[in-house]
PDB file of C-alpha atoms in Angstrom:
ATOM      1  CA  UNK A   1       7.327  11.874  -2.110  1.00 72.00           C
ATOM      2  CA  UNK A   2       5.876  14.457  -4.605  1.00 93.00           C
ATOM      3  CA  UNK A   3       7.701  16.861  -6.644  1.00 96.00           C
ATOM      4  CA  UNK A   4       6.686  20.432  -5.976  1.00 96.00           C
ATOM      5  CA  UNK A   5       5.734  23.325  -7.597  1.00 96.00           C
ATOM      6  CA  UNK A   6       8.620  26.048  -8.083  1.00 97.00           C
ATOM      7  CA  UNK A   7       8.046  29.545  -7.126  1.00 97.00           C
ATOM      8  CA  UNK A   8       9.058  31.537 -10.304  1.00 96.00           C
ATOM      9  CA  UNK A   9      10.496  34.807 -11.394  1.00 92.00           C
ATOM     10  CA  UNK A  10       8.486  37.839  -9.433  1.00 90.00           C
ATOM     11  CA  UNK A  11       6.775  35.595  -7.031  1.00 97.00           C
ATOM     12  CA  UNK A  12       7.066  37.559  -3.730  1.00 97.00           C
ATOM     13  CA  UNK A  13       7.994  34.401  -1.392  1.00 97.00           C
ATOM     14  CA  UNK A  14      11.451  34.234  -3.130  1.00 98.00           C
ATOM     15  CA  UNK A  15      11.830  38.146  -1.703  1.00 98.00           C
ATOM     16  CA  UNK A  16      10.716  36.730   1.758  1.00 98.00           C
ATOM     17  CA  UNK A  17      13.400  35.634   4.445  1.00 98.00           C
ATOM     18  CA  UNK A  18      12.940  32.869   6.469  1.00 98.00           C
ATOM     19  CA  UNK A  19      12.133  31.136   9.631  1.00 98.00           C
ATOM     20  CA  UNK A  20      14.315  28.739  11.193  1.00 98.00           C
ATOM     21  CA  UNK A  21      13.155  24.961  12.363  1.00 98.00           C
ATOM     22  CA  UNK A  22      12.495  24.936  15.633  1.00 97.00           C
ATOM     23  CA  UNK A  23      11.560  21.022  15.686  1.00 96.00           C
ATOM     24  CA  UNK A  24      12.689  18.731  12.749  1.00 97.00           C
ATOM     25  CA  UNK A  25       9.337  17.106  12.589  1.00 97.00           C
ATOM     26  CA  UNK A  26       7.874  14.633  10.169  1.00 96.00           C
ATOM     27  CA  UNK A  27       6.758  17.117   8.186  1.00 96.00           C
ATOM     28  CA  UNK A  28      10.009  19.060   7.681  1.00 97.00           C
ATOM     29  CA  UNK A  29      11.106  15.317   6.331  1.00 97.00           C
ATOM     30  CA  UNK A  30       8.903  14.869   3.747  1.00 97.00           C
ATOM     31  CA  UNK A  31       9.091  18.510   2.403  1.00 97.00           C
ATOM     32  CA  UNK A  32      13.128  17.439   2.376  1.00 98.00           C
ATOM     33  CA  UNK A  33      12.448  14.359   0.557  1.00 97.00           C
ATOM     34  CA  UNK A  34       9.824  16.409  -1.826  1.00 98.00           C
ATOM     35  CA  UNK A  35      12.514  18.993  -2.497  1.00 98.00           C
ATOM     36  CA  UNK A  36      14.879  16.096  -3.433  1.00 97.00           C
ATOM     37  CA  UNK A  37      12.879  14.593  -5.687  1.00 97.00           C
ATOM     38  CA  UNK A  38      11.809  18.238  -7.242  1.00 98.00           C
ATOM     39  CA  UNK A  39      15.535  19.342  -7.706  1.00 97.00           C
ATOM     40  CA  UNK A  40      16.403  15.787  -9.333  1.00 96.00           C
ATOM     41  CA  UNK A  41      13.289  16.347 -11.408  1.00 97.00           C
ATOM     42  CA  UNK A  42      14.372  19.972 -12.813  1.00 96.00           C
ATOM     43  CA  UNK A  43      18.083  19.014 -13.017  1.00 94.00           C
ATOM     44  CA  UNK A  44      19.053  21.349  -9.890  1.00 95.00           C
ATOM     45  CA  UNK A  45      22.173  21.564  -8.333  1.00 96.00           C
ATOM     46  CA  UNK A  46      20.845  22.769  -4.992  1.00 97.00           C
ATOM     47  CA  UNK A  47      17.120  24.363  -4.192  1.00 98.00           C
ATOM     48  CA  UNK A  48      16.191  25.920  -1.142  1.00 98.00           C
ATOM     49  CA  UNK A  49      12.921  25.948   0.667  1.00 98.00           C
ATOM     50  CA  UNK A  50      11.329  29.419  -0.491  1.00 98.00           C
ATOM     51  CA  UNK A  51      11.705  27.794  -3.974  1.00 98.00           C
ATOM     52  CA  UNK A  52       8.821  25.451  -3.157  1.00 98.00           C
ATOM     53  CA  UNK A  53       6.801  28.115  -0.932  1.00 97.00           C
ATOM     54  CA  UNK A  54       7.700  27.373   2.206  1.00 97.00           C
ATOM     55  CA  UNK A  55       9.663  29.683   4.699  1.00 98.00           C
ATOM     56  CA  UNK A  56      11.946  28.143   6.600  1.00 98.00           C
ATOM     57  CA  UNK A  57      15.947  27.836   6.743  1.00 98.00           C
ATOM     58  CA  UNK A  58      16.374  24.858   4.696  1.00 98.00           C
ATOM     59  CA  UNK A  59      18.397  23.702   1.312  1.00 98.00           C
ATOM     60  CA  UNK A  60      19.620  20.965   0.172  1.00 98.00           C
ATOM     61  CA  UNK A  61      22.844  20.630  -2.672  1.00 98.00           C
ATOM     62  CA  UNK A  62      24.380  17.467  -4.969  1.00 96.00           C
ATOM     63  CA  UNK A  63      27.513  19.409  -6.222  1.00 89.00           C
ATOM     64  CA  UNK A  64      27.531  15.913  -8.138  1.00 84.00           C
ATOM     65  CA  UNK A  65      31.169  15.646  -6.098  1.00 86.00           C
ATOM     66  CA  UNK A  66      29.828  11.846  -5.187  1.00 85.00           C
ATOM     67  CA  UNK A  67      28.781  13.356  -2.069  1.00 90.00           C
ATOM     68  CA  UNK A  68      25.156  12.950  -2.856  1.00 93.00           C
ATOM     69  CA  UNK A  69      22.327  14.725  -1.151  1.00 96.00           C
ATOM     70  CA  UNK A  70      23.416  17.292   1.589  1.00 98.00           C
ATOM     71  CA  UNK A  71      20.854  18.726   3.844  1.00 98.00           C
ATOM     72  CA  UNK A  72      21.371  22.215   5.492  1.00 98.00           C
ATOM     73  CA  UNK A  73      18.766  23.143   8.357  1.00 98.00           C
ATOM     74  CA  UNK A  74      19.272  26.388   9.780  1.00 98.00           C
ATOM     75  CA  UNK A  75      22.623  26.855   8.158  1.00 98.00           C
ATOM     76  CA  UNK A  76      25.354  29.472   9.374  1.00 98.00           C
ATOM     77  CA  UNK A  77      28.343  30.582   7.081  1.00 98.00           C
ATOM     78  CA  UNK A  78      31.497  31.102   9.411  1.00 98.00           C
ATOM     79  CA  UNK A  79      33.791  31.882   7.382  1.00 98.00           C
ATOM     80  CA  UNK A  80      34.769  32.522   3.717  1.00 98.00           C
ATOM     81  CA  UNK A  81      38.025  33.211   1.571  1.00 98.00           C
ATOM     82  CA  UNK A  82      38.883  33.247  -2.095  1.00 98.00           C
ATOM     83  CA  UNK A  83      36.809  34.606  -4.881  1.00 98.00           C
ATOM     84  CA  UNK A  84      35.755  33.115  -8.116  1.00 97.00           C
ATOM     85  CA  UNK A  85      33.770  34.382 -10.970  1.00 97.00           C
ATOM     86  CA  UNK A  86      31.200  32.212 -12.838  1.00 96.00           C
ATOM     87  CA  UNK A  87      27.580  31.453 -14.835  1.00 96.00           C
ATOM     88  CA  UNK A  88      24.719  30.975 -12.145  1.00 97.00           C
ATOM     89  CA  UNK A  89      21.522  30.210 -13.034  1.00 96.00           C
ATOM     90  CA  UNK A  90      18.632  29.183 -10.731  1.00 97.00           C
ATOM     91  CA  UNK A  91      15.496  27.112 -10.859  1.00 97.00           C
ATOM     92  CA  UNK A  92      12.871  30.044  -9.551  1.00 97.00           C
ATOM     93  CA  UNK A  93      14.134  32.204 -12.902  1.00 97.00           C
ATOM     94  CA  UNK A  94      13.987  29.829 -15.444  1.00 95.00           C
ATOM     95  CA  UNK A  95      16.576  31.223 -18.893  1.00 94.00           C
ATOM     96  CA  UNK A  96      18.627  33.812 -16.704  1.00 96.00           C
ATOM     97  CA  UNK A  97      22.088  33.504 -16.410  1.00 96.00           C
ATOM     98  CA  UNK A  98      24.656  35.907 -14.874  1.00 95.00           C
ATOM     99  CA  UNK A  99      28.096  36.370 -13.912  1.00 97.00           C
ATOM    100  CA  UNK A 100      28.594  36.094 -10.294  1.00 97.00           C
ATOM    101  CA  UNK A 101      31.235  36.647  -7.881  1.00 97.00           C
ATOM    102  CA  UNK A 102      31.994  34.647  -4.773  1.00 98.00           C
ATOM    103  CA  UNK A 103      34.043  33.140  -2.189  1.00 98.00           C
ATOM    104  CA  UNK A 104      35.972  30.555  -3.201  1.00 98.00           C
ATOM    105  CA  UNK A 105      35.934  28.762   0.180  1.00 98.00           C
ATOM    106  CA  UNK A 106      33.066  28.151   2.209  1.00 98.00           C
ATOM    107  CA  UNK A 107      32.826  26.746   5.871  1.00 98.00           C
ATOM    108  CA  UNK A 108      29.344  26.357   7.302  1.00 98.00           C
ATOM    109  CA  UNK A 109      27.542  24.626  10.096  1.00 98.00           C
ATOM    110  CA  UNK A 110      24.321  23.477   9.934  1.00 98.00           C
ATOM    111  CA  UNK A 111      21.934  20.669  11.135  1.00 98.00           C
ATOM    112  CA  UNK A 112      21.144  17.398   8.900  1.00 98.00           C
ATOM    113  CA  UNK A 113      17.702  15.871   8.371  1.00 97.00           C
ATOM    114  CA  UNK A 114      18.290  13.957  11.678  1.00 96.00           C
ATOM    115  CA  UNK A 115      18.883  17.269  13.701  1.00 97.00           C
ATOM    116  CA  UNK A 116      22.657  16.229  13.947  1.00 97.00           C
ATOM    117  CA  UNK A 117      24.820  19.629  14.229  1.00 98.00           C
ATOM    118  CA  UNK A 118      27.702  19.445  11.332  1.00 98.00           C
ATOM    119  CA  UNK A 119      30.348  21.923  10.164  1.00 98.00           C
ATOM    120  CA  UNK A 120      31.541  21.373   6.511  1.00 98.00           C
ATOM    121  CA  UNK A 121      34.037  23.370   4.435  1.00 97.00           C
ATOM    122  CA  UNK A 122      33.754  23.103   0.660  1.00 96.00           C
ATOM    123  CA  UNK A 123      35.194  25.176  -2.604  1.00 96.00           C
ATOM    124  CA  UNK A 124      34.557  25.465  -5.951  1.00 95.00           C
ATOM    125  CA  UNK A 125      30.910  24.364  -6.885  1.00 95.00           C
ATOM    126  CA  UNK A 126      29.923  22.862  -3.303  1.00 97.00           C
ATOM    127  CA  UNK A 127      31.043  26.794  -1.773  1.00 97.00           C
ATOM    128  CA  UNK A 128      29.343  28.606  -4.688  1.00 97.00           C
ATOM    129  CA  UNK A 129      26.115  26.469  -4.249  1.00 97.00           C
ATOM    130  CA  UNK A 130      26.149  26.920  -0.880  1.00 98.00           C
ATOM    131  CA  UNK A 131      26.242  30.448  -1.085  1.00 98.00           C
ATOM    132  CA  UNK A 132      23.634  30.444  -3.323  1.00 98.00           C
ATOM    133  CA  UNK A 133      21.178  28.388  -1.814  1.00 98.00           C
ATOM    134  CA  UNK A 134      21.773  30.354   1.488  1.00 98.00           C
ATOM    135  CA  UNK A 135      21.035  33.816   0.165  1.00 98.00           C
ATOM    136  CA  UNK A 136      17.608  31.810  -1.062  1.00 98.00           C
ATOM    137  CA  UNK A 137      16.797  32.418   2.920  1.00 98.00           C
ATOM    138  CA  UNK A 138      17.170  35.625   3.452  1.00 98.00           C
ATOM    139  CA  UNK A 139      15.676  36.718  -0.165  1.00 98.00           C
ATOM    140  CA  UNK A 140      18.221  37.321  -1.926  1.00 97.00           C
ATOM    141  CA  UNK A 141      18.560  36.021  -6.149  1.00 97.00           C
ATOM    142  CA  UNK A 142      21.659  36.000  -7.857  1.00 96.00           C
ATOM    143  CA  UNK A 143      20.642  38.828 -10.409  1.00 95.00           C
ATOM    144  CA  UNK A 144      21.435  40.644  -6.757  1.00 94.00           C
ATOM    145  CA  UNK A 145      24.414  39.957  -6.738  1.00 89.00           C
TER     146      UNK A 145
END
Protein backbone atom coordinates (compact mmCIF):
# COMPACT_ATOMS: atom_id res chain seq x y z
CA UNK A 1 0.00 0.00 0.00
CA UNK A 2 1.23 3.61 -0.68
CA UNK A 3 -0.45 6.73 0.14
CA UNK A 4 -1.12 8.89 -2.88
CA UNK A 5 -0.75 12.12 -4.03
CA UNK A 6 -4.02 14.41 -3.82
CA UNK A 7 -5.15 16.31 -6.75
CA UNK A 8 -5.56 19.92 -5.39
CA UNK A 9 -7.57 23.03 -5.86
CA UNK A 10 -7.67 23.93 -9.89
CA UNK A 11 -6.28 20.67 -10.98
CA UNK A 12 -8.47 19.84 -14.04
CA UNK A 13 -8.98 15.92 -13.20
CA UNK A 14 -11.24 16.95 -10.22
CA UNK A 15 -13.50 18.82 -13.19
CA UNK A 16 -13.32 15.43 -15.12
CA UNK A 17 -16.22 12.76 -14.78
CA UNK A 18 -15.57 9.37 -14.69
CA UNK A 19 -15.42 5.95 -16.08
CA UNK A 20 -17.00 3.11 -14.54
CA UNK A 21 -15.08 -0.43 -13.68
CA UNK A 22 -15.71 -2.68 -16.06
CA UNK A 23 -13.52 -5.56 -14.31
CA UNK A 24 -12.57 -5.24 -10.55
CA UNK A 25 -9.05 -6.27 -11.23
CA UNK A 26 -6.01 -6.40 -9.03
CA UNK A 27 -5.22 -3.22 -9.81
CA UNK A 28 -8.52 -1.49 -8.94
CA UNK A 29 -7.60 -3.31 -5.35
CA UNK A 30 -4.60 -1.84 -4.60
CA UNK A 31 -5.58 1.73 -5.78
CA UNK A 32 -8.64 0.92 -3.05
CA UNK A 33 -6.27 -0.07 -0.47
CA UNK A 34 -3.88 3.08 -1.52
CA UNK A 35 -6.87 5.39 -1.21
CA UNK A 36 -7.50 3.89 2.28
CA UNK A 37 -4.41 4.36 3.54
CA UNK A 38 -4.24 8.10 1.84
CA UNK A 39 -7.65 9.18 3.42
CA UNK A 40 -6.51 7.69 6.96
CA UNK A 41 -3.28 9.55 6.33
CA UNK A 42 -5.00 13.14 5.66
CA UNK A 43 -7.75 12.54 8.27
CA UNK A 44 -10.58 12.09 5.45
CA UNK A 45 -13.90 11.14 5.96
CA UNK A 46 -14.44 9.75 2.47
CA UNK A 47 -12.13 10.41 -0.88
CA UNK A 48 -13.02 9.47 -4.19
CA UNK A 49 -10.90 8.29 -7.03
CA UNK A 50 -10.37 11.63 -9.14
CA UNK A 51 -8.81 12.83 -5.82
CA UNK A 52 -5.80 10.60 -6.46
CA UNK A 53 -5.86 11.04 -10.45
CA UNK A 54 -7.52 8.34 -11.53
CA UNK A 55 -10.96 8.29 -13.42
CA UNK A 56 -13.06 5.84 -12.54
CA UNK A 57 -16.43 5.47 -10.38
CA UNK A 58 -14.96 4.70 -7.14
CA UNK A 59 -15.02 6.15 -3.30
CA UNK A 60 -14.65 4.92 -0.36
CA UNK A 61 -16.24 6.58 3.29
CA UNK A 62 -15.56 5.83 7.37
CA UNK A 63 -18.48 8.06 8.65
CA UNK A 64 -16.52 6.83 11.89
CA UNK A 65 -20.29 5.19 12.65
CA UNK A 66 -18.11 1.81 13.59
CA UNK A 67 -18.91 0.79 10.21
CA UNK A 68 -15.37 1.08 9.07
CA UNK A 69 -14.22 1.24 5.50
CA UNK A 70 -17.10 1.22 2.85
CA UNK A 71 -16.26 0.76 -0.72
CA UNK A 72 -18.57 2.17 -3.52
CA UNK A 73 -17.74 0.91 -7.21
CA UNK A 74 -19.87 2.30 -9.72
CA UNK A 75 -22.31 3.71 -7.24
CA UNK A 76 -26.04 4.75 -8.12
CA UNK A 77 -28.15 7.10 -5.77
CA UNK A 78 -31.90 5.84 -5.91
CA UNK A 79 -33.39 7.77 -3.90
CA UNK A 80 -33.11 10.73 -1.46
CA UNK A 81 -35.35 12.67 1.17
CA UNK A 82 -34.74 15.19 3.89
CA UNK A 83 -32.42 18.11 3.78
CA UNK A 84 -29.78 19.25 6.13
CA UNK A 85 -27.49 22.15 6.16
CA UNK A 86 -23.81 21.88 7.27
CA UNK A 87 -19.70 22.74 7.09
CA UNK A 88 -18.08 20.58 4.20
CA UNK A 89 -14.73 20.67 3.55
CA UNK A 90 -12.74 18.38 1.20
CA UNK A 91 -9.26 17.00 0.87
CA UNK A 92 -8.56 18.27 -3.02
CA UNK A 93 -9.18 22.13 -1.51
CA UNK A 94 -7.26 22.14 1.39
CA UNK A 95 -8.70 25.48 4.08
CA UNK A 96 -12.20 25.85 2.26
CA UNK A 97 -15.16 25.38 4.05
CA UNK A 98 -18.80 26.05 3.01
CA UNK A 99 -22.26 25.69 3.92
CA UNK A 100 -23.93 23.00 2.07
CA UNK A 101 -27.28 21.72 1.60
CA UNK A 102 -28.36 18.13 1.20
CA UNK A 103 -30.52 15.24 1.51
CA UNK A 104 -30.86 14.02 4.65
CA UNK A 105 -31.43 10.40 3.55
CA UNK A 106 -29.51 8.60 1.14
CA UNK A 107 -30.15 5.07 -0.47
CA UNK A 108 -27.56 3.85 -2.94
CA UNK A 109 -26.43 0.70 -4.62
CA UNK A 110 -23.20 0.01 -5.52
CA UNK A 111 -20.58 -2.83 -5.88
CA UNK A 112 -17.90 -3.67 -2.98
CA UNK A 113 -14.20 -4.38 -3.54
CA UNK A 114 -15.24 -8.05 -4.20
CA UNK A 115 -17.69 -7.03 -7.09
CA UNK A 116 -20.64 -8.00 -4.69
CA UNK A 117 -23.82 -5.74 -5.72
CA UNK A 118 -25.15 -3.92 -2.30
CA UNK A 119 -27.88 -1.35 -1.64
CA UNK A 120 -27.35 0.73 1.59
CA UNK A 121 -29.44 3.58 3.02
CA UNK A 122 -27.70 5.97 5.41
CA UNK A 123 -28.47 9.70 7.00
CA UNK A 124 -26.79 12.21 8.60
CA UNK A 125 -22.93 12.09 7.94
CA UNK A 126 -22.87 8.56 6.05
CA UNK A 127 -25.81 10.36 3.39
CA UNK A 128 -23.94 13.70 3.28
CA UNK A 129 -20.56 11.88 2.58
CA UNK A 130 -22.00 9.90 0.22
CA UNK A 131 -23.28 12.61 -1.65
CA UNK A 132 -20.22 14.17 -1.59
CA UNK A 133 -17.93 11.67 -2.62
CA UNK A 134 -20.38 10.84 -5.53
CA UNK A 135 -20.51 14.27 -7.09
CA UNK A 136 -16.39 13.69 -6.93
CA UNK A 137 -17.39 11.42 -10.20
CA UNK A 138 -19.07 13.39 -12.21
CA UNK A 139 -16.85 16.68 -11.34
CA UNK A 140 -18.59 18.29 -9.27
CA UNK A 141 -16.85 20.23 -5.69
CA UNK A 142 -18.86 21.35 -3.00
CA UNK A 143 -18.07 25.17 -3.56
CA UNK A 144 -20.76 23.98 -6.50
CA UNK A 145 -23.06 23.44 -4.57
Amino acid sequence: MAIRNLRINEDEVLRKKCREVDNITDRIKITIKDMIETMYDKNGVGLAAPQVGILRRIFIIDAQDGEGIRVFINPQILETKGSQKDIEGCLSLPGRENEVERANYVKIKALDENGEEFVLEGEGLLARAIQHENDHLDGILFIDR
